[in-house]
Amino acid sequence: MTYPMLAAIRFDTGEIDGLLADVAATLLNNGYRVRGVLQSRGEMRGECHCADMDLHAIGKARTFRISQPLGNGSHGCRLHPGALAECAAYLQTEMDQGTDLLILNRFGRGESEGRGFRDLIGQAMMRGVPVLSAVRPTYEDEWRAFGAGLSCDLPMDQSTILTWFDDVIEARHAA
């Protein structure tokens, strides 16, 4: 049986960032080389009701601020494309040092528009590195088109996610 090396946790509500952090910690504690980023949000500030968004490199003391202040009254996307590109370049370098799993906080707007971590996902898959991300319903059509036949969806359940990873690693070693 072939196990898809690209997986997304479907979520709308719930603590997806905590779940991804728990999965990463479990695999790191079991000796796997896990690379990627986990997201955190700061407190809401000012009249714009926006929180800063940071990506934290897994197992490293490296943080990327991926939000940018657009000023009060702004309703546009606050994602900072330059910071996201810097983060992707960093993760590419990390991946060069050996990787058993790449965890990316989201497949979101940037990826659905052909930017963000999209190229990094492709690079990982070309190297045979499994990729785990998370997808909101807003981007499920774009996710389905991107992963066409190469991906699977996972529930917000750590046991199921770890079983997927074990199956992918076992299939990779058997090949």
Tab-separated table of N, CA, C and O in Angstrom, residues 15-139:
chain	number	residue	atom	x	y	z
A	15	GLU	N	-7.496	23.803	18.896
A	15	GLU	CA	-6.115	24.223	19.097
A	15	GLU	C	-5.175	23.467	18.164
A	15	GLU	O	-4.481	22.530	18.569
A	16	ILE	N	-5.162	23.861	16.908
A	16	ILE	CA	-4.317	23.201	15.914
A	16	ILE	C	-2.835	23.419	16.206
A	16	ILE	O	-2.031	22.508	16.022
A	17	ASP	N	-2.454	24.597	16.666
A	17	ASP	CA	-1.036	24.871	16.914
A	17	ASP	C	-0.504	24.014	18.055
A	17	ASP	O	0.618	23.508	17.989
A	18	GLY	N	-1.312	23.816	19.083
A	18	GLY	CA	-0.912	22.946	20.185
A	18	GLY	C	-0.780	21.494	19.739
A	18	GLY	O	0.141	20.790	20.152
A	19	LEU	N	-1.709	21.055	18.881
A	19	LEU	CA	-1.653	19.691	18.363
A	19	LEU	C	-0.379	19.479	17.546
A	19	LEU	O	0.326	18.483	17.723
A	20	LEU	N	-0.070	20.415	16.646
A	20	LEU	CA	1.157	20.299	15.849
A	20	LEU	C	2.397	20.299	16.744
A	20	LEU	O	3.344	19.547	16.500
A	21	ALA	N	2.392	21.129	17.784
A	21	ALA	CA	3.528	21.176	18.722
A	21	ALA	C	3.671	19.843	19.448
A	21	ALA	O	4.799	19.348	19.635
A	22	ASP	N	2.560	19.247	19.844
A	22	ASP	CA	2.605	17.949	20.527
A	22	ASP	C	3.137	16.852	19.607
A	22	ASP	O	3.931	16.001	20.028
A	23	VAL	N	2.697	16.851	18.366
A	23	VAL	CA	3.184	15.870	17.392
A	23	VAL	C	4.688	16.040	17.207
A	23	VAL	O	5.451	15.061	17.237
A	24	ALA	N	5.132	17.278	17.018
A	24	ALA	CA	6.571	17.545	16.839
A	24	ALA	C	7.365	17.080	18.054
A	24	ALA	O	8.400	16.412	17.908
A	25	ALA	N	6.900	17.408	19.243
A	25	ALA	CA	7.613	17.032	20.471
A	25	ALA	C	7.708	15.517	20.608
A	25	ALA	O	8.769	14.976	20.965
A	26	THR	N	6.619	14.813	20.330
A	26	THR	CA	6.617	13.349	20.422
A	26	THR	C	7.644	12.748	19.469
A	26	THR	O	8.431	11.869	19.852
A	27	LEU	N	7.658	13.216	18.233
A	27	LEU	CA	8.582	12.660	17.248
A	27	LEU	C	10.032	13.032	17.556
A	27	LEU	O	10.934	12.198	17.397
A	28	LEU	N	10.263	14.262	17.999
A	28	LEU	CA	11.621	14.657	18.400
A	28	LEU	C	12.107	13.786	19.560
A	28	LEU	O	13.262	13.334	19.563
A	29	ASN	N	11.251	13.536	20.530
A	29	ASN	CA	11.608	12.700	21.678
A	29	ASN	C	11.885	11.255	21.277
A	29	ASN	O	12.583	10.534	21.991
A	30	ASN	N	11.344	10.829	20.133
A	30	ASN	CA	11.588	9.480	19.625
A	30	ASN	C	12.767	9.432	18.653
A	30	ASN	O	12.973	8.419	17.987
A	31	GLY	N	13.511	10.539	18.562
A	31	GLY	CA	14.733	10.560	17.766
A	31	GLY	C	14.582	10.936	16.308
A	31	GLY	O	15.547	10.866	15.541
A	32	TYR	N	13.397	11.368	15.899
A	32	TYR	CA	13.208	11.765	14.509
A	32	TYR	C	13.681	13.198	14.292
A	32	TYR	O	13.630	14.023	15.198
A	33	ARG	N	14.119	13.456	13.078
A	33	ARG	CA	14.556	14.806	12.693
A	33	ARG	C	13.349	15.542	12.117
A	33	ARG	O	12.977	15.334	10.970
A	34	VAL	N	12.744	16.366	12.955
A	34	VAL	CA	11.545	17.113	12.572
A	34	VAL	C	11.947	18.553	12.333
A	34	VAL	O	12.571	19.185	13.175
A	35	ARG	N	11.611	19.064	11.178
A	35	ARG	CA	11.865	20.461	10.815
A	35	ARG	C	10.518	21.124	10.562
A	35	ARG	O	9.519	20.469	10.338
A	36	GLY	N	10.530	22.437	10.550
A	36	GLY	CA	9.313	23.161	10.233
A	36	GLY	C	9.072	24.307	11.180
A	36	GLY	O	9.971	24.721	11.923
A	37	VAL	N	7.839	24.810	11.148
A	37	VAL	CA	7.476	25.957	11.970
A	37	VAL	C	6.096	25.773	12.584
A	37	VAL	O	5.211	25.150	12.005
A	38	LEU	N	5.964	26.339	13.782
A	38	LEU	CA	4.704	26.356	14.510
A	38	LEU	C	4.296	27.808	14.715
A	38	LEU	O	5.146	28.664	14.958
A	39	GLN	N	3.016	28.084	14.643
A	39	GLN	CA	2.522	29.462	14.719
A	39	GLN	C	2.065	29.824	16.125
A	39	GLN	O	1.524	28.992	16.849
A	40	SER	N	2.296	31.074	16.485
A	40	SER	CA	1.702	31.626	17.703
A	40	SER	C	1.196	33.018	17.378
A	40	SER	O	1.656	33.663	16.440
A	41	ARG	N	0.234	33.451	18.156
A	41	ARG	CA	-0.335	34.794	17.996
A	41	ARG	C	-0.192	35.533	19.307
A	41	ARG	O	-0.409	34.974	20.367
A	42	GLY	N	0.121	36.813	19.193
A	42	GLY	CA	0.204	37.671	20.369
A	42	GLY	C	-1.188	38.140	20.768
A	42	GLY	O	-2.204	37.704	20.214
A	43	GLU	N	-1.224	39.029	21.716
A	43	GLU	CA	-2.508	39.587	22.150
A	43	GLU	C	-3.019	40.589	21.121
A	43	GLU	O	-2.250	41.222	20.409
A	44	MET	N	-4.317	40.739	21.087
A	44	MET	CA	-4.941	41.726	20.199
A	44	MET	C	-4.512	43.114	20.643
A	44	MET	O	-4.473	43.399	21.830
A	45	ARG	N	-4.194	43.949	19.634
A	45	ARG	CA	-3.728	45.287	19.956
A	45	ARG	C	-4.501	46.332	19.165
A	45	ARG	O	-4.887	46.092	18.036
A	46	GLY	N	-4.650	47.476	19.762
A	46	GLY	CA	-5.176	48.656	19.080
A	46	GLY	C	-6.574	48.495	18.537
A	46	GLY	O	-7.276	47.537	18.797
A	47	GLU	N	-6.943	49.484	17.754
A	47	GLU	CA	-8.280	49.511	17.176
A	47	GLU	C	-8.459	48.524	16.039
A	47	GLU	O	-9.573	48.190	15.674
A	48	CYS	N	-7.352	48.059	15.467
A	48	CYS	CA	-7.489	47.146	14.328
A	48	CYS	C	-7.830	45.730	14.775
A	48	CYS	O	-8.183	44.891	13.953
A	49	HIS	N	-7.746	45.453	16.080
A	49	HIS	CA	-8.075	44.139	16.634
A	49	HIS	C	-7.244	43.025	16.004
A	49	HIS	O	-7.737	41.935	15.760
A	50	CYS	N	-5.983	43.329	15.727
A	50	CYS	CA	-5.097	42.358	15.111
A	50	CYS	C	-4.033	41.915	16.101
A	50	CYS	O	-3.579	42.694	16.920
A	51	ALA	N	-3.633	40.677	15.995
A	51	ALA	CA	-2.561	40.149	16.830
A	51	ALA	C	-1.360	39.862	15.944
A	51	ALA	O	-1.502	39.528	14.766
A	52	ASP	N	-0.177	40.013	16.519
A	52	ASP	CA	1.026	39.653	15.783
A	52	ASP	C	1.044	38.148	15.566
A	52	ASP	O	0.594	37.382	16.410
A	53	MET	N	1.564	37.725	14.421
A	53	MET	CA	1.689	36.308	14.117
A	53	MET	C	3.166	35.980	13.965
A	53	MET	O	3.877	36.643	13.207
A	54	ASP	N	3.599	34.973	14.684
A	54	ASP	CA	4.993	34.539	14.632
A	54	ASP	C	5.050	33.070	14.254
A	54	ASP	O	4.170	32.283	14.615
A	55	LEU	N	6.116	32.710	13.540
A	55	LEU	CA	6.415	31.317	13.260
A	55	LEU	C	7.684	30.970	14.009
A	55	LEU	O	8.696	31.683	13.898
A	56	HIS	N	7.646	29.870	14.758
A	56	HIS	CA	8.782	29.431	15.562
A	56	HIS	C	9.349	28.158	14.941
A	56	HIS	O	8.611	27.181	14.751
A	57	ALA	N	10.639	28.184	14.626
A	57	ALA	CA	11.288	27.003	14.062
A	57	ALA	C	11.273	25.881	15.097
A	57	ALA	O	11.619	26.090	16.258
A	58	ILE	N	10.878	24.709	14.673
A	58	ILE	CA	10.788	23.557	15.568
A	58	ILE	C	12.181	23.171	16.051
A	58	ILE	O	13.091	22.945	15.251
A	59	GLY	N	12.332	23.136	17.377
A	59	GLY	CA	13.590	22.717	17.979
A	59	GLY	C	14.712	23.731	17.894
A	59	GLY	O	15.852	23.427	18.242
A	60	LYS	N	14.414	24.927	17.463
A	60	LYS	CA	15.437	25.973	17.311
A	60	LYS	C	14.952	27.252	17.984
A	60	LYS	O	13.770	27.459	18.166
A	61	ALA	N	15.892	28.111	18.306
A	61	ALA	CA	15.541	29.404	18.902
A	61	ALA	C	15.439	30.455	17.797
A	61	ALA	O	16.075	31.503	17.850
A	62	ARG	N	14.628	30.194	16.797
A	62	ARG	CA	14.476	31.102	15.669
A	62	ARG	C	13.005	31.410	15.479
A	62	ARG	O	12.180	30.502	15.395
A	63	THR	N	12.679	32.697	15.426
A	63	THR	CA	11.299	33.137	15.259
A	63	THR	C	11.215	34.101	14.088
A	63	THR	O	12.074	34.958	13.909
A	64	PHE	N	10.161	33.961	13.316
A	64	PHE	CA	9.896	34.847	12.182
A	64	PHE	C	8.568	35.542	12.421
A	64	PHE	O	7.540	34.880	12.579
A	65	ARG	N	8.567	36.870	12.448
A	65	ARG	CA	7.317	37.637	12.549
A	65	ARG	C	6.759	37.733	11.141
A	65	ARG	O	7.345	38.374	10.265
A	66	ILE	N	5.624	37.074	10.901
A	66	ILE	CA	5.063	37.021	9.554
A	66	ILE	C	3.892	37.974	9.362
A	66	ILE	O	3.277	37.992	8.306
A	67	SER	N	3.599	38.763	10.386
A	67	SER	CA	2.544	39.771	10.242
A	67	SER	C	3.195	41.136	10.137
A	67	SER	O	4.320	41.353	10.577
A	68	GLN	N	2.476	42.031	9.526
A	68	GLN	CA	2.965	43.397	9.405
A	68	GLN	C	1.842	44.357	9.782
A	68	GLN	O	0.695	44.116	9.449
A	69	PRO	N	2.172	45.421	10.496
A	69	PRO	CA	1.134	46.387	10.867
A	69	PRO	C	0.715	47.216	9.648
A	69	PRO	O	1.553	47.767	8.956
A	70	LEU	N	-0.561	47.257	9.407
A	70	LEU	CA	-1.075	48.027	8.271
A	70	LEU	C	-1.818	49.282	8.721
A	70	LEU	O	-2.338	50.010	7.899
A	71	GLY	N	-1.886	49.492	10.037
A	71	GLY	CA	-2.519	50.690	10.552
A	71	GLY	C	-3.965	50.469	10.938
A	71	GLY	O	-4.615	49.516	10.518
A	72	ASN	N	-4.463	51.386	11.741
A	72	ASN	CA	-5.849	51.320	12.198
A	72	ASN	C	-6.813	51.403	11.023
A	72	ASN	O	-6.586	52.134	10.066
A	73	GLY	N	-7.875	50.646	11.110
A	73	GLY	CA	-8.895	50.680	10.077
A	73	GLY	C	-8.594	49.788	8.890
A	73	GLY	O	-9.425	49.642	8.003
A	74	SER	N	-7.417	49.177	8.836
A	74	SER	CA	-7.071	48.324	7.719
A	74	SER	C	-7.806	47.002	7.832
A	74	SER	O	-7.923	46.420	8.902
A	75	HIS	N	-8.294	46.517	6.703
A	75	HIS	CA	-8.992	45.234	6.683
A	75	HIS	C	-8.310	44.256	5.748
A	75	HIS	O	-8.803	43.169	5.525
A	76	GLY	N	-7.158	44.633	5.193
A	76	GLY	CA	-6.444	43.776	4.255
A	76	GLY	C	-5.639	42.709	4.958
A	76	GLY	O	-5.537	42.658	6.172
A	77	CYS	N	-5.043	41.842	4.167
A	77	CYS	CA	-4.215	40.765	4.691
A	77	CYS	C	-2.951	41.339	5.307
A	77	CYS	O	-2.254	42.146	4.707
A	78	ARG	N	-2.661	40.922	6.519
A	78	ARG	CA	-1.500	41.416	7.239
A	78	ARG	C	-0.276	40.533	7.050
A	78	ARG	O	0.756	40.768	7.630
A	79	LEU	N	-0.394	39.464	6.288
A	79	LEU	CA	0.717	38.551	6.092
A	79	LEU	C	1.861	39.270	5.393
A	79	LEU	O	1.664	39.968	4.404
A	80	HIS	N	3.063	39.105	5.917
A	80	HIS	CA	4.255	39.747	5.370
A	80	HIS	C	4.949	38.756	4.432
A	80	HIS	O	5.645	37.850	4.891
A	81	PRO	N	4.783	38.914	3.107
A	81	PRO	CA	5.331	37.944	2.157
A	81	PRO	C	6.856	37.822	2.239
A	81	PRO	O	7.405	36.735	2.075
A	82	GLY	N	7.541	38.920	2.511
A	82	GLY	CA	8.999	38.873	2.613
A	82	GLY	C	9.461	38.039	3.789
A	82	GLY	O	10.423	37.258	3.690
A	83	ALA	N	8.780	38.167	4.904
A	83	ALA	CA	9.131	37.376	6.092
A	83	ALA	C	8.842	35.900	5.856
A	83	ALA	O	9.607	35.029	6.285
A	84	LEU	N	7.762	35.609	5.159
A	84	LEU	CA	7.434	34.226	4.848
A	84	LEU	C	8.474	33.623	3.898
A	84	LEU	O	8.879	32.466	4.061
A	85	ALA	N	8.931	34.405	2.937
A	85	ALA	CA	9.979	33.941	2.020
A	85	ALA	C	11.287	33.689	2.773
A	85	ALA	O	11.985	32.700	2.505
A	86	GLU	N	11.626	34.559	3.715
A	86	GLU	CA	12.824	34.363	4.534
A	86	GLU	C	12.710	33.077	5.354
A	86	GLU	O	13.661	32.305	5.471
A	87	CYS	N	11.553	32.836	5.899
A	87	CYS	CA	11.304	31.626	6.681
A	87	CYS	C	11.442	30.384	5.796
A	87	CYS	O	12.064	29.393	6.202
A	88	ALA	N	10.887	30.415	4.596
A	88	ALA	CA	10.975	29.278	3.676
A	88	ALA	C	12.433	28.994	3.310
A	88	ALA	O	12.843	27.827	3.251
A	89	ALA	N	13.227	30.039	3.076
A	89	ALA	CA	14.653	29.850	2.755
A	89	ALA	C	15.380	29.213	3.937
A	89	ALA	O	16.225	28.325	3.762
A	90	TYR	N	15.063	29.653	5.138
A	90	TYR	CA	15.657	29.074	6.343
A	90	TYR	C	15.303	27.590	6.440
A	90	TYR	O	16.166	26.742	6.722
A	91	LEU	N	14.042	27.256	6.220
A	91	LEU	CA	13.611	25.868	6.312
A	91	LEU	C	14.248	25.008	5.232
A	91	LEU	O	14.544	23.829	5.462
A	92	GLN	N	14.495	25.578	4.062
A	92	GLN	CA	15.186	24.841	2.998
A	92	GLN	C	16.589	24.460	3.472
A	92	GLN	O	17.021	23.318	3.301
A	93	THR	N	17.275	25.391	4.114
A	93	THR	CA	18.611	25.122	4.659
A	93	THR	C	18.538	24.062	5.755
A	93	THR	O	19.381	23.161	5.817
A	94	GLU	N	17.546	24.163	6.617
A	94	GLU	CA	17.357	23.165	7.668
A	94	GLU	C	17.109	21.784	7.062
A	94	GLU	O	17.638	20.784	7.546
A	95	MET	N	16.311	21.729	6.019
A	95	MET	CA	15.985	20.464	5.384
A	95	MET	C	17.230	19.815	4.779
A	95	MET	O	17.343	18.591	4.749
A	96	ASP	N	18.180	20.639	4.337
A	96	ASP	CA	19.427	20.137	3.763
A	96	ASP	C	20.234	19.330	4.772
A	96	ASP	O	21.094	18.548	4.401
A	97	GLN	N	19.968	19.516	6.054
A	97	GLN	CA	20.718	18.832	7.109
A	97	GLN	C	20.077	17.503	7.504
A	97	GLN	O	20.494	16.890	8.481
A	98	GLY	N	19.096	17.058	6.765
A	98	GLY	CA	18.421	15.796	7.031
A	98	GLY	C	17.097	16.021	7.736
A	98	GLY	O	17.040	16.717	8.735
A	99	THR	N	16.052	15.423	7.196
A	99	THR	CA	14.704	15.645	7.722
A	99	THR	C	13.873	14.383	7.566
A	99	THR	O	13.844	13.784	6.493
A	100	ASP	N	13.205	13.996	8.646
A	100	ASP	CA	12.271	12.873	8.601
A	100	ASP	C	10.842	13.347	8.395
A	100	ASP	O	10.007	12.604	7.889
A	101	LEU	N	10.546	14.584	8.818
A	101	LEU	CA	9.208	15.158	8.661
A	101	LEU	C	9.321	16.673	8.632
A	101	LEU	O	10.039	17.257	9.440
A	102	LEU	N	8.601	17.289	7.709
A	102	LEU	CA	8.498	18.747	7.637
A	102	LEU	C	7.088	19.124	8.065
A	102	LEU	O	6.109	18.679	7.454
A	103	ILE	N	6.990	19.911	9.146
A	103	ILE	CA	5.694	20.390	9.630
A	103	ILE	C	5.573	21.872	9.287
A	103	ILE	O	6.437	22.666	9.664
A	104	LEU	N	4.523	22.213	8.580
A	104	LEU	CA	4.255	23.610	8.219
A	104	LEU	C	2.924	24.013	8.828
A	104	LEU	O	1.916	23.310	8.676
A	105	ASN	N	2.909	25.141	9.497
A	105	ASN	CA	1.761	25.562	10.302
A	105	ASN	C	0.440	25.617	9.547
A	105	ASN	O	-0.599	25.305	10.104
A	106	ARG	N	0.450	26.022	8.297
A	106	ARG	CA	-0.791	26.145	7.531
A	106	ARG	C	-0.530	25.987	6.036
A	106	ARG	O	0.523	26.340	5.533
A	107	PHE	N	-1.542	25.499	5.346
A	107	PHE	CA	-1.675	25.672	3.910
A	107	PHE	C	-2.787	26.690	3.807
A	107	PHE	O	-3.953	26.372	4.043
A	108	GLY	N	-2.426	27.937	3.545
A	108	GLY	CA	-3.399	29.021	3.607
A	108	GLY	C	-3.443	29.861	2.355
A	108	GLY	O	-3.224	29.367	1.248
A	109	ARG	N	-3.686	31.134	2.545
A	109	ARG	CA	-3.862	32.050	1.417
A	109	ARG	C	-2.643	32.074	0.493
A	109	ARG	O	-2.786	31.952	-0.725
A	110	GLY	N	-1.462	32.243	1.077
A	110	GLY	CA	-0.257	32.306	0.239
A	110	GLY	C	-0.088	31.063	-0.612
A	110	GLY	O	0.145	31.145	-1.828
A	111	GLU	N	-0.218	29.896	0.005
A	111	GLU	CA	-0.047	28.640	-0.717
A	111	GLU	C	-1.138	28.457	-1.764
A	111	GLU	O	-0.871	27.982	-2.869
A	112	SER	N	-2.361	28.853	-1.425
A	112	SER	CA	-3.463	28.697	-2.372
A	112	SER	C	-3.285	29.592	-3.596
A	112	SER	O	-3.821	29.303	-4.659
A	113	GLU	N	-2.485	30.658	-3.433
A	113	GLU	CA	-2.214	31.575	-4.550
A	113	GLU	C	-0.868	31.297	-5.211
A	113	GLU	O	-0.395	32.083	-6.017
A	114	GLY	N	-0.230	30.170	-4.852
A	114	GLY	CA	1.033	29.787	-5.493
A	114	GLY	C	2.276	30.335	-4.819
A	114	GLY	O	3.362	30.238	-5.372
A	115	ARG	N	2.115	30.897	-3.612
A	115	ARG	CA	3.272	31.476	-2.917
A	115	ARG	C	3.455	30.758	-1.580
A	115	ARG	O	3.210	29.581	-1.468
A	116	GLY	N	3.912	31.487	-0.594
A	116	GLY	CA	4.076	30.932	0.744
A	116	GLY	C	5.049	29.773	0.769
A	116	GLY	O	6.150	29.863	0.241
A	117	PHE	N	4.630	28.664	1.357
A	117	PHE	CA	5.480	27.476	1.487
A	117	PHE	C	5.282	26.480	0.342
A	117	PHE	O	5.780	25.366	0.400
A	118	ARG	N	4.581	26.884	-0.674
A	118	ARG	CA	4.240	25.958	-1.758
A	118	ARG	C	5.472	25.327	-2.405
A	118	ARG	O	5.527	24.105	-2.587
A	119	ASP	N	6.482	26.115	-2.757
A	119	ASP	CA	7.692	25.573	-3.374
A	119	ASP	C	8.452	24.681	-2.404
A	119	ASP	O	9.030	23.665	-2.801
A	120	LEU	N	8.463	25.056	-1.135
A	120	LEU	CA	9.141	24.262	-0.116
A	120	LEU	C	8.480	22.886	0.016
A	120	LEU	O	9.175	21.863	0.149
A	121	ILE	N	7.169	22.833	-0.053
A	121	ILE	CA	6.453	21.553	-0.010
A	121	ILE	C	6.883	20.696	-1.195
A	121	ILE	O	7.171	19.501	-1.040
A	122	GLY	N	6.943	21.291	-2.356
A	122	GLY	CA	7.382	20.560	-3.547
A	122	GLY	C	8.800	20.031	-3.410
A	122	GLY	O	9.089	18.885	-3.774
A	123	GLN	N	9.704	20.853	-2.874
A	123	GLN	CA	11.089	20.426	-2.665
A	123	GLN	C	11.155	19.249	-1.697
A	123	GLN	O	11.900	18.292	-1.914
A	124	ALA	N	10.396	19.328	-0.617
A	124	ALA	CA	10.393	18.241	0.364
A	124	ALA	C	9.914	16.948	-0.282
A	124	ALA	O	10.538	15.893	-0.108
A	125	MET	N	8.851	17.024	-1.034
A	125	MET	CA	8.305	15.819	-1.646
A	125	MET	C	9.268	15.236	-2.672
A	125	MET	O	9.399	14.016	-2.774
A	126	MET	N	9.974	16.082	-3.404
A	126	MET	CA	10.967	15.594	-4.365
A	126	MET	C	12.095	14.851	-3.651
A	126	MET	O	12.698	13.939	-4.215
A	127	ARG	N	12.378	15.218	-2.420
A	127	ARG	CA	13.420	14.565	-1.626
A	127	ARG	C	12.901	13.353	-0.856
A	127	ARG	O	13.656	12.712	-0.144
A	128	GLY	N	11.619	13.113	-0.943
A	128	GLY	CA	11.047	11.994	-0.209
A	128	GLY	C	10.763	12.297	1.249
A	128	GLY	O	10.658	11.393	2.069
A	129	VAL	N	10.645	13.579	1.586
A	129	VAL	CA	10.364	13.998	2.959
A	129	VAL	C	8.861	14.203	3.115
A	129	VAL	O	8.269	15.015	2.404
A	130	PRO	N	8.222	13.485	4.052
A	130	PRO	CA	6.795	13.704	4.277
A	130	PRO	C	6.528	15.100	4.838
A	130	PRO	O	7.360	15.656	5.560
A	131	VAL	N	5.375	15.646	4.472
A	131	VAL	CA	4.983	16.995	4.882
A	131	VAL	C	3.630	16.931	5.579
A	131	VAL	O	2.690	16.322	5.067
A	132	LEU	N	3.563	17.585	6.738
A	132	LEU	CA	2.314	17.692	7.496
A	132	LEU	C	1.972	19.161	7.653
A	132	LEU	O	2.820	19.962	8.051
A	133	SER	N	0.741	19.512	7.323
A	133	SER	CA	0.283	20.892	7.471
A	133	SER	C	-1.146	20.875	8.015
A	133	SER	O	-1.650	19.835	8.415
A	134	ALA	N	-1.765	22.033	8.026
A	134	ALA	CA	-3.145	22.181	8.486
A	134	ALA	C	-3.898	23.053	7.488
A	134	ALA	O	-3.316	23.987	6.919
A	135	VAL	N	-5.174	22.739	7.285
A	135	VAL	CA	-5.984	23.454	6.294
A	135	VAL	C	-7.354	23.783	6.879
A	135	VAL	O	-8.041	22.916	7.397
A	136	ARG	N	-7.724	25.067	6.752
A	136	ARG	CA	-9.072	25.504	7.121
A	136	ARG	C	-10.016	25.236	5.939
A	136	ARG	O	-9.581	25.176	4.788
A	137	PRO	N	-11.317	25.126	6.208
A	137	PRO	CA	-12.281	24.911	5.127
A	137	PRO	C	-12.185	25.960	4.009
A	137	PRO	O	-12.434	25.651	2.848
A	138	THR	N	-11.792	27.169	4.353
A	138	THR	CA	-11.673	28.246	3.362
A	138	THR	C	-10.759	27.865	2.197
A	138	THR	O	-10.974	28.291	1.070
A	139	TYR	N	-9.741	27.041	2.479
A	139	TYR	CA	-8.741	26.701	1.453
A	139	TYR	C	-8.789	25.237	1.037
A	139	TYR	O	-7.863	24.747	0.392
